[in-house]
Structure formats: structure tokens, C-alpha cells
mmCIF file of C-alpha atoms and ligand atoms in Angstrom:
data_model
loop_
_atom_site.group_PDB
_atom_site.id
_atom_site.type_symbol
_atom_site.label_atom_id
_atom_site.label_comp_id
_atom_site.label_asym_id
_atom_site.label_seq_id
_atom_site.Cartn_x
_atom_site.Cartn_y
_atom_site.Cartn_z
ATOM 1 C CA MET J 1 -95.453 -29.562 -152.649
ATOM 2 C CA ASP J 2 -94.725 -25.878 -152.068
ATOM 3 C CA ALA J 3 -96.796 -23.630 -149.802
ATOM 4 C CA LYS J 4 -98.877 -22.199 -152.646
ATOM 5 C CA GLU J 5 -99.819 -25.675 -153.841
ATOM 6 C CA ILE J 6 -100.720 -26.776 -150.309
ATOM 7 C CA LEU J 7 -102.884 -23.667 -149.950
ATOM 8 C CA ALA J 8 -104.524 -24.009 -153.363
ATOM 9 C CA LYS J 9 -105.466 -27.616 -152.598
ATOM 10 C CA ARG J 10 -106.902 -26.548 -149.228
ATOM 11 C CA ALA J 11 -108.869 -23.758 -150.930
ATOM 12 C CA ILE J 12 -110.414 -26.214 -153.370
ATOM 13 C CA GLU J 13 -112.027 -28.056 -150.438
ATOM 14 C CA TYR J 14 -113.887 -24.853 -149.503
ATOM 15 C CA LEU J 15 -114.896 -24.091 -153.102
ATOM 16 C CA LYS J 16 -116.410 -27.498 -153.881
ATOM 17 C CA ASP J 17 -119.713 -26.774 -152.156
ATOM 18 C CA SER J 18 -120.220 -23.261 -153.573
ATOM 19 C CA ASN J 19 -121.996 -22.349 -156.786
ATOM 20 C CA ILE J 20 -120.776 -18.797 -157.336
ATOM 21 C CA ILE J 21 -117.063 -18.528 -156.695
ATOM 22 C CA GLY J 22 -115.170 -15.247 -156.433
ATOM 23 C CA ILE J 23 -111.511 -15.493 -157.381
ATOM 24 C CA GLY J 24 -108.748 -13.023 -156.584
ATOM 25 C CA THR J 25 -105.629 -12.013 -158.454
ATOM 26 C CA GLY J 26 -101.934 -12.867 -158.236
ATOM 27 C CA LYS J 27 -99.686 -15.917 -158.167
ATOM 28 C CA THR J 28 -101.600 -17.629 -155.362
ATOM 29 C CA SER J 29 -104.971 -17.107 -157.016
ATOM 30 C CA THR J 30 -103.496 -18.410 -160.266
ATOM 31 C CA ARG J 31 -102.543 -21.606 -158.409
ATOM 32 C CA VAL J 32 -106.144 -21.893 -157.187
ATOM 33 C CA ILE J 33 -107.355 -21.466 -160.781
ATOM 34 C CA LYS J 34 -104.928 -24.222 -161.864
ATOM 35 C CA GLU J 35 -106.422 -26.545 -159.243
ATOM 36 C CA ILE J 36 -109.905 -25.661 -160.495
ATOM 37 C CA ILE J 37 -108.805 -26.491 -164.045
ATOM 38 C CA SER J 38 -107.333 -29.813 -162.956
ATOM 39 C CA ASN J 39 -110.629 -30.677 -161.254
ATOM 40 C CA LYS J 40 -112.704 -29.496 -164.207
ATOM 41 C CA SER J 41 -115.446 -32.086 -163.868
ATOM 42 C CA LEU J 42 -116.233 -30.789 -160.372
ATOM 43 C CA PHE J 43 -115.981 -27.108 -161.230
ATOM 44 C CA LEU J 44 -117.262 -26.618 -164.786
ATOM 45 C CA SER J 45 -120.916 -26.205 -163.804
ATOM 46 C CA LYS J 46 -120.144 -23.410 -161.337
ATOM 47 C CA ARG J 47 -120.097 -19.692 -162.031
ATOM 48 C CA TYR J 48 -117.189 -17.392 -161.286
ATOM 49 C CA ILE J 49 -116.617 -13.721 -160.662
ATOM 50 C CA SER J 50 -113.075 -12.428 -160.625
ATOM 51 C CA SER J 51 -111.155 -9.468 -159.253
ATOM 52 C CA SER J 52 -109.189 -8.830 -162.451
ATOM 53 C CA ILE J 53 -109.036 -9.183 -166.195
ATOM 54 C CA ASP J 54 -106.055 -11.503 -165.661
ATOM 55 C CA SER J 55 -107.994 -14.054 -163.570
ATOM 56 C CA GLU J 56 -111.015 -13.697 -165.836
ATOM 57 C CA ILE J 57 -108.941 -14.585 -168.908
ATOM 58 C CA GLN J 58 -107.458 -17.621 -167.154
ATOM 59 C CA LEU J 59 -110.920 -18.880 -166.252
ATOM 60 C CA SER J 60 -112.863 -18.031 -169.387
ATOM 61 C CA SER J 61 -110.165 -19.304 -171.762
ATOM 62 C CA ASN J 62 -110.544 -22.675 -170.033
ATOM 63 C CA GLY J 63 -114.275 -22.776 -170.611
ATOM 64 C CA PHE J 64 -115.462 -21.524 -167.202
ATOM 65 C CA ASN J 65 -118.461 -19.207 -166.962
ATOM 66 C CA VAL J 66 -117.267 -15.817 -165.634
ATOM 67 C CA LEU J 67 -119.934 -13.338 -164.564
ATOM 68 C CA SER J 68 -119.556 -9.591 -164.939
ATOM 69 C CA LEU J 69 -119.112 -7.528 -161.792
ATOM 70 C CA PHE J 70 -121.920 -5.377 -163.222
ATOM 71 C CA SER J 71 -124.245 -8.285 -162.380
ATOM 72 C CA GLY J 72 -123.956 -7.294 -158.715
ATOM 73 C CA ILE J 73 -124.121 -10.987 -157.868
ATOM 74 C CA LEU J 74 -122.841 -11.861 -154.403
ATOM 75 C CA PRO J 75 -120.316 -14.696 -154.511
ATOM 76 C CA ASP J 76 -121.016 -17.643 -152.179
ATOM 77 C CA ILE J 77 -117.301 -17.653 -151.460
ATOM 78 C CA TYR J 78 -114.367 -15.409 -152.326
ATOM 79 C CA VAL J 79 -110.825 -16.788 -152.318
ATOM 80 C CA ASP J 80 -107.706 -14.643 -152.575
ATOM 81 C CA SER J 81 -104.285 -13.999 -151.055
ATOM 82 C CA PHE J 82 -102.638 -10.909 -149.557
ATOM 83 C CA ASP J 83 -99.297 -9.123 -149.651
ATOM 84 C CA TYR J 84 -98.918 -8.718 -145.908
ATOM 85 C CA LEU J 85 -100.784 -9.944 -142.872
ATOM 86 C CA ILE J 86 -100.391 -7.650 -139.886
ATOM 87 C CA THR J 87 -101.022 -9.591 -136.704
ATOM 88 C CA HIS J 88 -101.581 -8.158 -133.244
ATOM 89 C CA GLU J 89 -102.058 -10.238 -130.135
ATOM 90 C CA SER J 90 -105.241 -8.485 -129.107
ATOM 91 C CA LYS J 91 -106.662 -7.142 -132.375
ATOM 92 C CA GLN J 92 -108.102 -8.678 -135.522
ATOM 93 C CA PRO J 93 -105.481 -9.252 -138.240
ATOM 94 C CA ILE J 94 -105.262 -6.658 -141.015
ATOM 95 C CA MET J 95 -104.398 -7.608 -144.579
ATOM 96 C CA ILE J 96 -102.625 -5.352 -147.048
ATOM 97 C CA LYS J 97 -103.571 -6.153 -150.621
ATOM 98 C CA GLY J 98 -103.172 -4.705 -154.076
ATOM 99 C CA GLY J 99 -99.638 -5.741 -155.015
ATOM 100 C CA GLY J 100 -101.234 -7.124 -158.170
ATOM 101 C CA GLY J 101 -103.142 -3.886 -158.701
ATOM 102 C CA ALA J 102 -106.602 -5.370 -158.174
ATOM 103 C CA LEU J 103 -107.371 -3.856 -154.762
ATOM 104 C CA LEU J 104 -110.643 -2.127 -155.645
ATOM 105 C CA ARG J 105 -112.303 -5.208 -157.135
ATOM 106 C CA GLU J 106 -110.769 -7.331 -154.373
ATOM 107 C CA LYS J 107 -112.306 -5.159 -151.680
ATOM 108 C CA LEU J 108 -115.605 -5.131 -153.554
ATOM 109 C CA LEU J 109 -115.702 -8.933 -153.639
ATOM 110 C CA SER J 110 -114.442 -9.359 -150.046
ATOM 111 C CA TYR J 111 -117.090 -6.937 -148.813
ATOM 112 C CA ASN J 112 -119.894 -8.620 -150.726
ATOM 113 C CA ALA J 113 -119.032 -12.320 -150.561
ATOM 114 C CA LYS J 114 -120.978 -14.545 -148.223
ATOM 115 C CA PHE J 115 -117.747 -16.223 -147.068
ATOM 116 C CA ARG J 116 -114.167 -14.953 -147.460
ATOM 117 C CA LEU J 117 -111.163 -17.277 -147.554
ATOM 118 C CA PHE J 118 -107.638 -15.854 -147.685
ATOM 119 C CA ILE J 119 -104.558 -17.988 -148.145
ATOM 120 C CA GLY J 120 -100.899 -17.047 -147.914
ATOM 121 C CA GLU J 121 -97.436 -18.050 -146.790
ATOM 122 C CA PHE J 122 -96.248 -17.495 -143.237
ATOM 123 C CA ASN J 123 -93.550 -15.168 -144.583
ATOM 124 C CA LYS J 124 -96.251 -12.651 -145.496
ATOM 125 C CA ILE J 125 -96.845 -12.041 -141.780
ATOM 126 C CA ILE J 126 -95.480 -8.717 -140.564
ATOM 127 C CA ASN J 127 -94.996 -8.728 -136.829
ATOM 128 C CA ASN J 128 -91.857 -6.704 -136.365
ATOM 129 C CA ASN J 129 -91.655 -2.974 -136.110
ATOM 130 C CA HIS J 130 -88.870 -2.402 -138.582
ATOM 131 C CA SER J 131 -90.428 -3.382 -141.881
ATOM 132 C CA ILE J 132 -91.340 -0.972 -144.631
ATOM 133 C CA ILE J 133 -94.485 -2.184 -146.302
ATOM 134 C CA LYS J 134 -96.079 -0.915 -149.485
ATOM 135 C CA ILE J 135 -99.656 0.267 -149.098
ATOM 136 C CA PRO J 136 -101.339 0.544 -152.513
ATOM 137 C CA ILE J 137 -103.956 3.185 -153.268
ATOM 138 C CA GLU J 138 -106.077 3.473 -156.407
ATOM 139 C CA VAL J 139 -106.708 7.076 -157.457
ATOM 140 C CA VAL J 140 -108.585 8.959 -160.150
ATOM 141 C CA PRO J 141 -105.860 9.871 -162.695
ATOM 142 C CA VAL J 142 -106.408 13.640 -162.746
ATOM 143 C CA SER J 143 -106.083 13.833 -158.959
ATOM 144 C CA VAL J 144 -102.769 12.004 -158.674
ATOM 145 C CA ASN J 145 -100.414 14.918 -157.979
ATOM 146 C CA TYR J 146 -102.751 16.455 -155.399
ATOM 147 C CA ILE J 147 -102.987 13.105 -153.651
ATOM 148 C CA LEU J 148 -99.213 12.617 -153.666
ATOM 149 C CA LYS J 149 -98.816 16.045 -152.038
ATOM 150 C CA ALA J 150 -101.538 15.339 -149.469
ATOM 151 C CA ILE J 151 -99.895 12.058 -148.467
ATOM 152 C CA GLN J 152 -96.415 13.635 -148.360
ATOM 153 C CA SER J 153 -97.813 16.279 -146.039
ATOM 154 C CA MET J 154 -98.790 13.400 -143.711
ATOM 155 C CA ASN J 155 -95.036 12.611 -143.662
ATOM 156 C CA PHE J 156 -95.193 9.461 -145.746
ATOM 157 C CA GLU J 157 -93.058 8.581 -148.742
ATOM 158 C CA VAL J 158 -95.296 7.807 -151.689
ATOM 159 C CA GLU J 159 -94.720 6.988 -155.355
ATOM 160 C CA ILE J 160 -96.650 6.360 -158.529
ATOM 161 C CA ARG J 161 -96.474 2.671 -159.426
ATOM 162 C CA SER J 162 -94.578 2.068 -162.663
ATOM 163 C CA GLY J 163 -92.493 -0.643 -164.279
ATOM 164 C CA SER J 164 -93.061 -4.011 -165.947
ATOM 165 C CA GLY J 165 -91.636 -2.463 -169.105
ATOM 166 C CA LYS J 166 -94.565 -0.084 -169.432
ATOM 167 C CA MET J 167 -93.786 3.607 -169.832
ATOM 168 C CA GLY J 168 -95.563 5.830 -167.322
ATOM 169 C CA PRO J 169 -97.872 4.829 -164.501
ATOM 170 C CA ILE J 170 -99.386 1.374 -164.111
ATOM 171 C CA ILE J 171 -103.091 1.708 -164.862
ATOM 172 C CA SER J 172 -105.577 -0.511 -163.022
ATOM 173 C CA ASP J 173 -108.260 -2.599 -164.730
ATOM 174 C CA ASN J 174 -110.609 0.265 -163.829
ATOM 175 C CA GLY J 175 -108.560 2.841 -165.744
ATOM 176 C CA ASN J 176 -107.109 4.458 -162.624
ATOM 177 C CA ILE J 177 -103.576 5.181 -161.395
ATOM 178 C CA LEU J 178 -102.003 3.134 -158.605
ATOM 179 C CA ILE J 179 -99.729 4.735 -156.048
ATOM 180 C CA ASP J 180 -97.851 3.074 -153.187
ATOM 181 C CA ILE J 181 -97.041 4.472 -149.759
ATOM 182 C CA ASN J 182 -93.743 3.174 -148.373
ATOM 183 C CA PHE J 183 -95.099 2.731 -144.897
ATOM 184 C CA PRO J 184 -92.678 2.218 -142.001
ATOM 185 C CA MET J 185 -94.292 -0.149 -139.549
ATOM 186 C CA ASP J 186 -92.543 1.567 -136.661
ATOM 187 C CA LYS J 187 -94.566 4.744 -137.255
ATOM 188 C CA ASN J 188 -97.077 4.966 -134.485
ATOM 189 C CA THR J 189 -100.031 4.996 -136.840
ATOM 190 C CA GLU J 190 -103.061 2.784 -136.656
ATOM 191 C CA LEU J 191 -103.572 1.290 -140.118
ATOM 192 C CA CYS J 192 -107.385 1.407 -139.923
ATOM 193 C CA LYS J 193 -107.258 5.062 -138.888
ATOM 194 C CA LEU J 194 -104.838 5.724 -141.757
ATOM 195 C CA ASP J 195 -107.299 4.018 -144.108
ATOM 196 C CA SER J 196 -110.084 6.394 -143.016
ATOM 197 C CA GLU J 197 -107.794 9.434 -143.321
ATOM 198 C CA ILE J 198 -106.693 8.502 -146.828
ATOM 199 C CA HIS J 199 -110.326 8.013 -147.844
ATOM 200 C CA GLN J 200 -110.935 11.677 -146.948
ATOM 201 C CA ILE J 201 -108.547 12.867 -149.688
ATOM 202 C CA PRO J 202 -110.484 13.820 -152.830
ATOM 203 C CA GLY J 203 -109.699 11.553 -155.774
ATOM 204 C CA VAL J 204 -108.866 8.488 -153.666
ATOM 205 C CA ILE J 205 -110.925 5.515 -154.790
ATOM 206 C CA GLU J 206 -109.728 2.727 -152.514
ATOM 207 C CA THR J 207 -106.804 1.612 -150.410
ATOM 208 C CA GLY J 208 -105.251 -1.831 -150.034
ATOM 209 C CA ILE J 209 -105.783 -1.773 -146.259
ATOM 210 C CA PHE J 210 -108.260 -4.540 -145.432
ATOM 211 C CA CYS J 211 -109.605 -3.679 -141.971
ATOM 212 C CA ASN J 212 -112.975 -4.376 -140.406
ATOM 213 C CA ASN J 213 -112.899 -8.144 -140.636
ATOM 214 C CA LEU J 214 -113.041 -8.481 -144.404
ATOM 215 C CA TYR J 215 -112.274 -12.183 -143.979
ATOM 216 C CA ASP J 216 -113.815 -15.271 -142.450
ATOM 217 C CA ILE J 217 -110.830 -17.602 -142.566
ATOM 218 C CA ILE J 218 -107.145 -17.046 -143.235
ATOM 219 C CA ILE J 219 -105.038 -20.137 -143.917
ATOM 220 C CA LEU J 220 -101.268 -19.897 -143.672
ATOM 221 C CA ALA J 221 -98.770 -22.473 -144.880
ATOM 222 C CA ASP J 222 -95.065 -22.966 -145.506
ATOM 223 C CA ASP J 223 -93.121 -25.222 -147.857
ATOM 224 C CA ASN J 224 -92.622 -27.803 -145.085
ATOM 225 C CA GLY J 225 -96.328 -28.450 -144.751
ATOM 226 C CA LYS J 226 -96.880 -26.390 -141.611
ATOM 227 C CA ILE J 227 -100.441 -25.012 -141.646
ATOM 228 C CA GLU J 228 -102.310 -22.581 -139.407
ATOM 229 C CA VAL J 229 -105.933 -21.486 -139.642
ATOM 230 C CA ILE J 230 -107.081 -18.106 -138.302
ATOM 231 C CA LYS J 231 -110.837 -17.787 -137.928
ATOM 232 C CA LYS J 232 -112.713 -14.536 -137.468
ATOM 233 C CA SER J 233 -113.696 -14.351 -133.832
HETATM 234 O O1 5RP Y 301 -103.674 -8.292 -153.550
HETATM 235 C C1 5RP Y 301 -103.326 -8.972 -154.483
HETATM 236 C C2 5RP Y 301 -103.450 -8.535 -155.908
HETATM 237 O O2 5RP Y 301 -103.911 -7.214 -156.016
HETATM 238 C C3 5RP Y 301 -102.723 -10.302 -154.248
HETATM 239 O O3 5RP Y 301 -103.559 -11.075 -153.458
HETATM 240 C C4 5RP Y 301 -101.409 -10.091 -153.539
HETATM 241 O O4 5RP Y 301 -100.631 -9.191 -154.298
HETATM 242 C C5 5RP Y 301 -100.675 -11.405 -153.330
HETATM 243 O O5 5RP Y 301 -100.218 -11.856 -154.551
HETATM 244 P P1 5RP Y 301 -99.427 -13.215 -154.734
HETATM 245 O O6 5RP Y 301 -100.423 -14.307 -154.641
HETATM 246 O O7 5RP Y 301 -98.826 -13.080 -156.125
HETATM 247 O O8 5RP Y 301 -98.388 -13.292 -153.652
#
């Protein structure tokens, strides 16, 4: 069993007792969806709300009832992963999300869910000062070049997300452009303060910095079966 499978099976235990289940986006969330599909008899009667078109397709094509985000329904539980987990001895952990481009809907669901469960491998923990991490930001398309300049003037390297064979920028499920700051962890910047500063720039919709306790439990695992649970204090 690899770490993602261990984590997906753990997640299922938390989902069993909930009626409205929020599901994130990415490889880990896809593994959770696979577990849901393999336990269909337990999970078919529940309702789902997802952070992306990708997860919605996986669920609805397997017969699961996916609610629209326009419903404004609060999930009983939201399960998702993260790209990086920044741990400090004395402070609450901070997650960086949005590698899969779903950061806005992910923050929306994390903010509004009654219980938030995040799962990820130990190697997503960043605790050294020499890493460069990508911090995703979703921006209104017409503002993109102003925002790039504003972030460069804060002395950060930033780029429009592109690739996956698509010409031009990657567009989010909300029709916006994604940009990524190449953020050196040794810069003496507080990530939550950076989040607030970036939110001041006109045209910025959301960042992938998950501060302010947007979790209840984080479960970490590795391929050898080592598991650690971090609970919000
Ligand atoms: O934030 C996310 C998507 O926007 C994902 O949770 C994050 O990118 C982790 O993905 P994976 O499970 O593929 O490692």
C-alpha cells in the first residue's frame, strides 16, 4: 500500500458518518474518490460538492449526486490534500494549495465546511529554509500584467502558469488566469502577512496560502505505513 492509498483509506473512515461530503482536487483526492467508488453501497446515498470540474466528473460519471457550489450548501466534511505543509514549532501549520489549479474553490470549501480533513505525504512538509516553493494565485485575466509587475516590485519571481500542451496561460475552472510566485523560504517573510499583502493588489481573486486554521485535522503518511495526525489546537 502506498502513502496515498493509506491516506485515502483513513479518509474514508471520516467520511462514512457525513451526509454532504466536500471533495478536493488532485491525485490524492482522486484516490479518495476511488475508495468512495469501491465502497459504493456505503456512499451512494450521500451528496457531494467538489472543488473542481475534474473531481465532479469523476463522481458524477460514477452515479454520485454532486451538488452545485451555487447551492451554498455547507459540507459536513471537506477532504483534500496540499502541495506543501509549512510547519513551525510554535505556530499553526500553513498549507500551500493550488498546484491543481483549484485553489479558489478549495478555499471556499475549507472555509465553509463544518470539518476539514487534509491528507498528504510526509515529503510535502517544508521545514528547511532553502526550498523554493510555488505559491499559486488566481487573478482576473485583464489584470494579469499589472499583478505580475506589482509582485515583481515586492522582489519576488512570478510567472503565468502554462503547459500541459495547452498554448497560453492555464485557465482555472472559474475562467481566471493562474500565476505562481517562486517563493524562497529563506526570505524573511511571514506567509500569512504575504497573503494579506497580495490580497490588496487589485485583480487578485485568491491565493493558495491557507492560513488561519483552515483545517481541523491533517493526516500525514509515508509508503512504509508511518502515520502522524496533527489536530488543530
Ligand atoms: O491544491 C491542490 C489542487 O489545487 C491539491 O490538493 C494539491 O495540488 C495536491 O495535489 P496532489 O494530491 O496531486 O499531490
